[in-house]
Coordinates of C-alpha atoms in Angstrom, one line a residue:
Chain A
M1 CA 113.6 90.4 104.4
T2 CA 111.0 91.2 106.9
T3 CA 107.3 90.8 106.4
A4 CA 106.3 93.6 108.7
S5 CA 105.6 95.9 105.8
A6 CA 104.4 95.3 102.2
V7 CA 106.3 98.4 101.1
P8 CA 109.9 97.5 100.2
K9 CA 112.5 99.7 101.8
S10 CA 114.1 102.3 99.5
P11 CA 117.6 101.6 98.5
R12 CA 120.1 102.9 101.1
R13 CA 121.4 106.3 100.3
G14 CA 124.8 106.6 98.8
R15 CA 124.7 103.0 97.6
P16 CA 124.0 102.5 93.9
G17 CA 121.5 99.9 92.7
Y18 CA 118.9 98.0 94.6
D19 CA 118.6 96.3 98.0
Q20 CA 117.1 92.9 98.2
D21 CA 113.5 94.1 98.8
S22 CA 113.5 96.3 95.7
V23 CA 114.9 93.4 93.6
L24 CA 112.1 91.3 95.0
E25 CA 109.4 93.9 94.2
I26 CA 110.5 94.1 90.6
A27 CA 111.1 90.4 90.2
V28 CA 107.5 89.5 91.3
Q29 CA 106.2 92.0 88.7
V30 CA 108.2 90.3 86.0
F31 CA 107.2 86.8 87.2
N32 CA 103.5 87.8 87.1
R33 CA 103.8 89.4 83.7
H34 CA 105.6 86.5 81.9
G35 CA 105.1 83.6 84.2
Y36 CA 107.8 82.3 86.6
D37 CA 108.9 79.5 84.2
A38 CA 109.4 81.8 81.3
T39 CA 111.4 84.4 83.3
S40 CA 115.2 84.2 83.2
M41 CA 117.7 85.9 85.4
G42 CA 118.8 87.7 82.2
M43 CA 115.3 89.1 81.8
L44 CA 115.3 90.3 85.4
A45 CA 118.7 92.0 84.9
V46 CA 117.3 93.9 81.8
E47 CA 114.2 94.9 83.8
L48 CA 116.3 96.1 86.7
G49 CA 118.8 97.8 84.4
V50 CA 121.7 96.0 86.2
S51 CA 124.0 93.1 85.3
K52 CA 123.2 89.5 86.2
S53 CA 126.0 89.5 88.7
A54 CA 124.4 92.4 90.5
I55 CA 121.3 90.3 91.0
Y56 CA 123.4 87.3 92.2
H57 CA 124.8 89.7 94.8
H58 CA 121.4 89.7 96.4
V59 CA 120.1 86.2 95.8
P60 CA 121.9 83.0 94.8
S61 CA 119.2 81.9 92.2
K62 CA 115.8 82.4 90.6
G63 CA 114.4 79.8 92.9
D64 CA 115.5 81.8 96.0
L65 CA 113.8 84.9 94.5
L66 CA 110.6 82.8 94.1
R67 CA 110.9 81.5 97.7
L68 CA 111.4 85.0 99.1
A69 CA 108.5 86.4 97.1
L70 CA 106.1 83.6 98.1
D71 CA 107.0 84.1 101.7
E72 CA 105.8 87.7 101.4
A73 CA 102.3 86.1 100.8
L74 CA 102.5 82.9 102.8
I75 CA 104.0 84.2 106.1
P76 CA 101.2 86.7 106.7
L77 CA 98.6 84.2 105.5
E78 CA 99.9 81.6 107.9
A79 CA 100.0 84.2 110.8
I80 CA 96.2 84.6 110.5
G81 CA 95.6 81.0 111.6
E82 CA 98.0 81.4 114.5
D83 CA 96.3 84.5 115.9
E84 CA 94.3 84.1 119.1
R85 CA 91.1 85.2 117.3
A86 CA 91.4 82.4 114.8
Q87 CA 92.0 79.8 117.6
N88 CA 89.4 80.8 120.2
G89 CA 85.8 81.9 120.2
G90 CA 82.7 80.8 118.3
T91 CA 83.1 78.9 115.0
I92 CA 81.5 81.5 112.8
E93 CA 83.4 84.3 114.6
R94 CA 86.7 82.5 113.9
L95 CA 85.7 81.9 110.3
E96 CA 84.8 85.5 109.8
Y97 CA 88.1 86.7 111.4
I98 CA 90.1 84.4 109.1
L99 CA 88.2 85.5 106.0
R100 CA 88.5 89.2 106.8
S101 CA 92.2 88.9 107.6
T102 CA 92.8 86.9 104.4
I103 CA 91.1 89.6 102.3
R104 CA 93.3 92.2 103.9
V105 CA 96.5 90.2 103.2
L106 CA 95.4 89.7 99.6
I107 CA 94.9 93.4 99.1
D108 CA 98.0 94.4 101.0
R109 CA 100.3 91.8 99.3
Q110 CA 98.5 91.7 95.9
P111 CA 101.5 91.0 93.6
Y112 CA 102.9 88.3 95.9
V113 CA 99.5 86.6 96.3
T114 CA 99.0 86.7 92.6
L115 CA 102.3 84.9 92.2
L116 CA 101.2 82.3 94.7
L117 CA 97.8 81.8 93.1
R118 CA 99.3 81.2 89.7
L119 CA 101.8 78.6 90.7
R120 CA 101.7 75.4 88.6
G121 CA 103.7 73.2 91.0
N122 CA 106.5 72.5 88.6
T123 CA 109.3 72.7 91.2
E124 CA 109.9 71.7 94.8
I125 CA 109.6 75.3 95.9
E126 CA 106.3 75.7 94.2
R127 CA 104.9 72.4 95.6
D128 CA 106.0 73.4 99.1
A129 CA 104.2 76.7 98.7
L130 CA 101.0 75.0 97.4
Q131 CA 101.1 72.6 100.4
R132 CA 101.3 75.5 102.9
R133 CA 98.4 77.2 101.1
R134 CA 96.3 74.0 101.3
T135 CA 96.8 74.0 105.1
V136 CA 94.9 77.3 105.3
D137 CA 92.1 75.9 103.2
H138 CA 91.7 72.9 105.6
T139 CA 91.2 75.2 108.6
I140 CA 88.3 76.8 106.8
V141 CA 86.7 73.4 105.9
D142 CA 87.1 72.3 109.5
L143 CA 85.4 75.5 110.8
V144 CA 82.5 75.3 108.4
T145 CA 82.0 71.6 109.3
A146 CA 82.1 72.4 113.1
A147 CA 79.7 75.4 112.7
Q148 CA 77.3 73.2 110.7
A149 CA 77.4 70.5 113.4
E150 CA 76.5 73.2 115.9
G151 CA 73.6 74.3 113.7
R152 CA 75.1 77.7 113.1
V153 CA 75.8 77.1 109.4
R154 CA 72.9 75.9 107.2
S155 CA 72.7 72.2 106.8
D156 CA 72.2 72.2 103.0
V157 CA 75.8 73.2 102.1
E158 CA 78.9 71.0 101.7
P159 CA 81.9 72.4 103.6
R160 CA 84.6 71.5 101.1
T161 CA 82.6 72.9 98.1
T162 CA 81.7 76.1 99.9
T163 CA 85.3 76.6 100.9
R164 CA 86.4 76.3 97.3
L165 CA 83.7 78.7 96.3
M166 CA 84.5 81.3 98.9
F167 CA 88.2 81.2 98.0
G168 CA 87.2 81.6 94.4
M169 CA 85.4 84.8 95.4
I170 CA 88.2 86.1 97.7
N171 CA 91.1 85.1 95.5
S172 CA 89.5 86.9 92.5
L173 CA 90.4 90.1 94.2
V174 CA 94.0 90.0 93.1
E175 CA 92.8 89.9 89.5
W176 CA 90.4 92.9 89.5
Y177 CA 90.5 94.9 92.7
R178 CA 92.6 98.0 92.8
P179 CA 92.8 99.8 96.3
E180 CA 93.4 103.1 94.6
G181 CA 90.0 102.9 92.8
P182 CA 86.6 104.1 94.0
V183 CA 85.8 101.2 96.3
S184 CA 87.7 101.1 99.6
P185 CA 89.3 97.9 100.9
A186 CA 86.9 98.0 103.9
Q187 CA 83.9 98.1 101.5
V188 CA 85.2 95.1 99.5
E189 CA 85.7 93.2 102.7
E190 CA 82.1 94.0 103.9
N191 CA 80.6 92.9 100.6
A192 CA 82.4 89.6 100.5
I193 CA 81.7 88.8 104.1
A194 CA 78.0 89.7 103.6
M195 CA 77.7 87.1 100.9
I196 CA 79.9 84.4 102.4
V197 CA 79.2 84.6 106.1
D198 CA 75.5 85.7 106.0
G199 CA 74.9 83.4 103.1
L200 CA 76.1 80.4 105.1
R201 CA 74.5 81.3 108.4
A202 CA 71.6 79.1 109.4
R203 CA 68.3 80.9 109.5
A204 CA 66.3 81.1 112.7
Chain B
M1 CA 79.0 74.7 64.1
T2 CA 75.9 74.4 66.3
T3 CA 75.8 75.3 70.0
A4 CA 73.0 72.9 70.9
S5 CA 75.4 70.4 72.4
A6 CA 78.8 70.8 74.2
V7 CA 79.9 67.4 72.9
P8 CA 81.5 67.7 69.5
K9 CA 80.2 65.4 66.8
S10 CA 82.4 62.5 66.1
P11 CA 84.2 62.5 62.7
R12 CA 81.9 61.2 60.0
R13 CA 82.5 57.5 59.2
G14 CA 84.6 56.7 56.2
R15 CA 86.1 60.2 56.2
P16 CA 89.6 60.4 57.5
G17 CA 90.7 63.1 59.9
Y18 CA 88.6 65.5 61.8
D19 CA 85.4 67.6 61.3
Q20 CA 85.4 71.2 62.4
D21 CA 83.9 70.5 65.8
S22 CA 86.7 68.0 66.6
V23 CA 89.4 70.5 65.4
L24 CA 87.8 73.1 67.7
E25 CA 87.7 70.7 70.7
I26 CA 91.5 70.0 70.3
A27 CA 92.4 73.6 69.5
V28 CA 90.7 75.0 72.7
Q29 CA 92.7 72.5 74.8
V30 CA 96.0 73.6 73.2
F31 CA 95.0 77.3 73.5
N32 CA 94.3 76.7 77.2
R33 CA 97.5 74.8 77.8
H34 CA 99.9 77.2 76.1
G35 CA 97.9 80.4 75.8
Y36 CA 96.3 81.6 72.6
D37 CA 99.2 84.0 71.7
A38 CA 101.8 81.3 72.1
T39 CA 99.9 78.7 70.0
S40 CA 100.8 78.4 66.3
M41 CA 98.8 76.7 63.6
G42 CA 101.9 74.4 63.3
M43 CA 101.5 73.4 67.0
L44 CA 97.9 72.6 66.4
A45 CA 98.8 70.5 63.4
V46 CA 101.2 68.5 65.5
E47 CA 98.6 68.1 68.2
L48 CA 96.0 66.9 65.7
G49 CA 98.5 64.7 63.9
V50 CA 97.5 66.3 60.6
S51 CA 99.2 68.8 58.1
K52 CA 98.7 72.5 58.5
S53 CA 96.8 72.5 55.2
A54 CA 94.3 69.9 56.7
I55 CA 93.5 72.5 59.4
Y56 CA 93.1 75.3 56.8
H57 CA 90.6 73.0 55.1
H58 CA 88.3 73.6 58.2
V59 CA 89.1 77.1 59.2
P60 CA 90.9 80.0 57.3
S61 CA 93.0 81.2 60.3
K62 CA 93.9 80.9 64.0
G63 CA 91.7 83.9 64.6
D64 CA 88.7 82.1 63.1
L65 CA 89.4 79.1 65.4
L66 CA 89.4 81.5 68.4
R67 CA 86.2 83.2 67.3
L68 CA 84.4 79.8 66.9
A69 CA 85.7 78.6 70.2
L70 CA 84.6 81.7 72.0
D71 CA 81.2 81.5 70.5
E72 CA 80.8 78.1 72.1
A73 CA 80.9 80.0 75.5
L74 CA 79.4 83.3 74.5
I75 CA 76.3 82.2 72.6
P76 CA 74.9 80.1 75.5
L77 CA 75.9 82.8 78.0
E78 CA 74.1 85.5 75.9
A79 CA 71.1 83.2 75.5
I80 CA 70.6 83.3 79.2
G81 CA 69.8 87.0 79.3
E82 CA 67.4 86.6 76.4
D83 CA 65.3 83.9 78.1
E84 CA 61.9 84.8 79.3
R85 CA 62.9 84.0 82.9
A86 CA 65.7 86.5 82.8
Q87 CA 63.4 89.2 81.4
N88 CA 60.3 88.9 83.5
G89 CA 59.5 88.3 87.1
G90 CA 60.9 89.5 90.4
T91 CA 64.4 91.0 90.5
I92 CA 65.9 88.4 92.8
E93 CA 64.2 85.6 90.9
R94 CA 65.7 86.9 87.7
L95 CA 69.1 87.3 89.3
E96 CA 68.9 83.7 90.6
Y97 CA 67.8 82.4 87.2
I98 CA 70.7 84.1 85.5
L99 CA 73.3 82.9 88.0
R100 CA 72.1 79.3 88.0
S101 CA 72.1 79.2 84.2
T102 CA 75.6 80.8 84.1
I103 CA 76.9 78.1 86.5
R104 CA 75.4 75.4 84.2
V105 CA 77.0 76.9 81.1
L106 CA 80.4 77.2 82.9
I107 CA 80.3 73.5 83.8
D108 CA 78.9 72.4 80.5
R109 CA 81.3 74.5 78.3
Q110 CA 84.3 74.4 80.8
P111 CA 87.2 74.5 78.2
Y112 CA 85.5 77.2 76.1
V113 CA 84.7 79.4 79.1
T114 CA 88.3 78.9 80.4
L115 CA 89.5 80.3 77.1
L116 CA 87.1 83.3 77.4
L117 CA 88.1 84.1 81.0
R118 CA 91.8 84.0 80.2
L119 CA 91.6 86.4 77.2
R120 CA 94.0 89.3 77.4
G121 CA 92.4 91.6 74.8
N122 CA 95.4 91.6 72.4
T123 CA 93.3 91.3 69.2
E124 CA 90.1 92.7 67.8
I125 CA 88.4 89.2 68.2
E126 CA 89.4 89.1 71.9
R127 CA 88.3 92.7 72.6
D128 CA 84.9 91.9 70.9
A129 CA 84.5 88.8 73.1
L130 CA 85.4 90.7 76.3
Q131 CA 82.8 93.4 75.3
R132 CA 80.1 90.8 74.9
R133 CA 81.0 89.3 78.3
R134 CA 80.8 92.7 80.0
T135 CA 77.2 93.1 78.7
V136 CA 76.3 90.1 80.8
D137 CA 77.9 91.6 83.9
H138 CA 75.9 94.9 83.4
T139 CA 72.7 92.9 83.5
I140 CA 73.6 91.6 86.9
V141 CA 74.7 95.0 88.3
D142 CA 71.3 96.5 87.1
L143 CA 69.3 93.6 88.7
V144 CA 71.2 94.0 92.1
T145 CA 70.6 97.7 92.0
A146 CA 66.9 97.3 91.2
A147 CA 66.5 94.7 93.9
Q148 CA 68.2 96.9 96.4
A149 CA 65.9 99.8 95.5
E150 CA 62.9 97.5 96.2
G151 CA 64.4 96.6 99.6
R152 CA 64.9 93.0 98.6
V153 CA 68.7 93.1 98.6
R154 CA 70.4 94.4 101.7
S155 CA 71.2 98.1 101.6
D156 CA 74.8 97.8 102.9
V157 CA 76.3 96.2 99.7
E158 CA 77.5 97.9 96.6
P159 CA 76.1 96.4 93.4
R160 CA 79.2 96.7 91.2
T161 CA 81.5 95.2 93.8
T162 CA 79.1 92.4 94.7
T163 CA 78.8 91.6 91.0
R164 CA 82.6 91.3 90.6
L165 CA 82.8 89.2 93.8
M166 CA 80.0 86.8 92.7
F167 CA 81.6 86.3 89.3
G168 CA 84.9 85.7 91.0
M169 CA 83.2 82.8 92.9
I170 CA 81.3 81.5 89.9
N171 CA 84.1 81.8 87.3
S172 CA 86.5 80.0 89.7
L173 CA 84.5 76.8 88.9
V174 CA 86.3 76.4 85.5
E175 CA 89.7 76.2 87.4
W176 CA 88.8 73.7 90.1
Y177 CA 85.5 72.0 89.5
R178 CA 85.3 68.6 87.8
P179 CA 81.8 67.2 87.1
E180 CA 83.2 63.7 87.2
G181 CA 84.3 64.2 90.8
P182 CA 82.3 63.5 94.0
V183 CA 80.3 66.8 94.0
S184 CA 77.4 66.9 91.5
P185 CA 76.9 70.0 89.3
A186 CA 73.5 70.5 91.1
Q187 CA 75.3 70.6 94.5
V188 CA 77.8 73.1 93.4
E189 CA 75.0 75.3 92.0
E190 CA 73.1 75.1 95.3
N191 CA 76.1 76.0 97.4
A192 CA 77.0 79.0 95.2
I193 CA 73.4 80.3 95.1
A194 CA 73.1 79.8 98.9
M195 CA 76.0 82.2 99.5
I196 CA 75.3 84.7 96.8
V197 CA 71.6 85.0 96.8
D198 CA 70.8 84.4 100.4
G199 CA 73.9 86.4 101.4
L200 CA 72.6 89.4 99.5
R201 CA 68.9 89.1 100.5
A202 CA 67.6 91.7 102.9
R203 CA 66.7 90.3 106.3
A204 CA 63.1 90.7 107.5

């Protein structure tokens, strides 16, 4: 399982059935449709048109499928914060870089991010994923706070609340945005950044 | 069933059981917890600690409960658009009035709006509610378009996309905002309006 591409590899020629990436792609759709808790390995087998033992050939358990699927969202999201452009430079420029990159991951990894955003934290794997996601949120709160201290973000906003609100806006993309529709990913990104970043910017 | 107050009336003294508002208040909680489709009248009876026939004393069917619960969100949301301040005045001022009022209704009617936002459109009642909700969205698209034509909203945004994004932000409140927490409803409102309205405003 690599995270270099959001498009699962096609099954190897001459080998019947699915490879692990294809199993994952179908599994995340079933999880999103019925909810992770309500999905059984038997349901996944029916959906894939294979036996349960064929699934167990690829992954030991439903929890492992969940972990692999969540990594498809979390690894690229975490990589954003580790990028040089998120670490160095002006506060607002770093904030803008992180938000733009987050929007791109949300669009590129839509089903995997949907799964992440709908987690209820019922299992250890889910709680671990939610914890990793919260770390990303904290980076944004810290950047808004720092930009406000510098006078670059308006003084009348509260960093934690604005962070919640901006993620409300950005995360909603997975529910309604379809990249094959009339609005390009670049246009959605510009529109969201216009409101969030220019809305927060201190006026001269 | 009145919509003047979000707080259900307490059961009348001396009368055992629940009045219709209290039944509705519990029902919407159960719908939000398990999903409307998965909730049976039997489950509601268990939750209320009464017999099924006691529920049927208040409402003829589960669909009627849903309709009444959705009206608790839709009637005040629709009233916003009919207010004089939504109909007359500058485009941006009308937009701001509608958004501020929407945020207030979302906070005041949180469980009922949650139910509305999670509808899947499986029944006629649900499709009708979704249609009424879309009418509100169209008003916003029209106002952003008009404000843009006047040069009061920046020319580089797309009205339909920004409307989706701003509702993504505002609607997220029902998922994470708790009025009893450290951030006041007024503060949340100011923060959201700062990003949306000032973010969209054309610069001099």
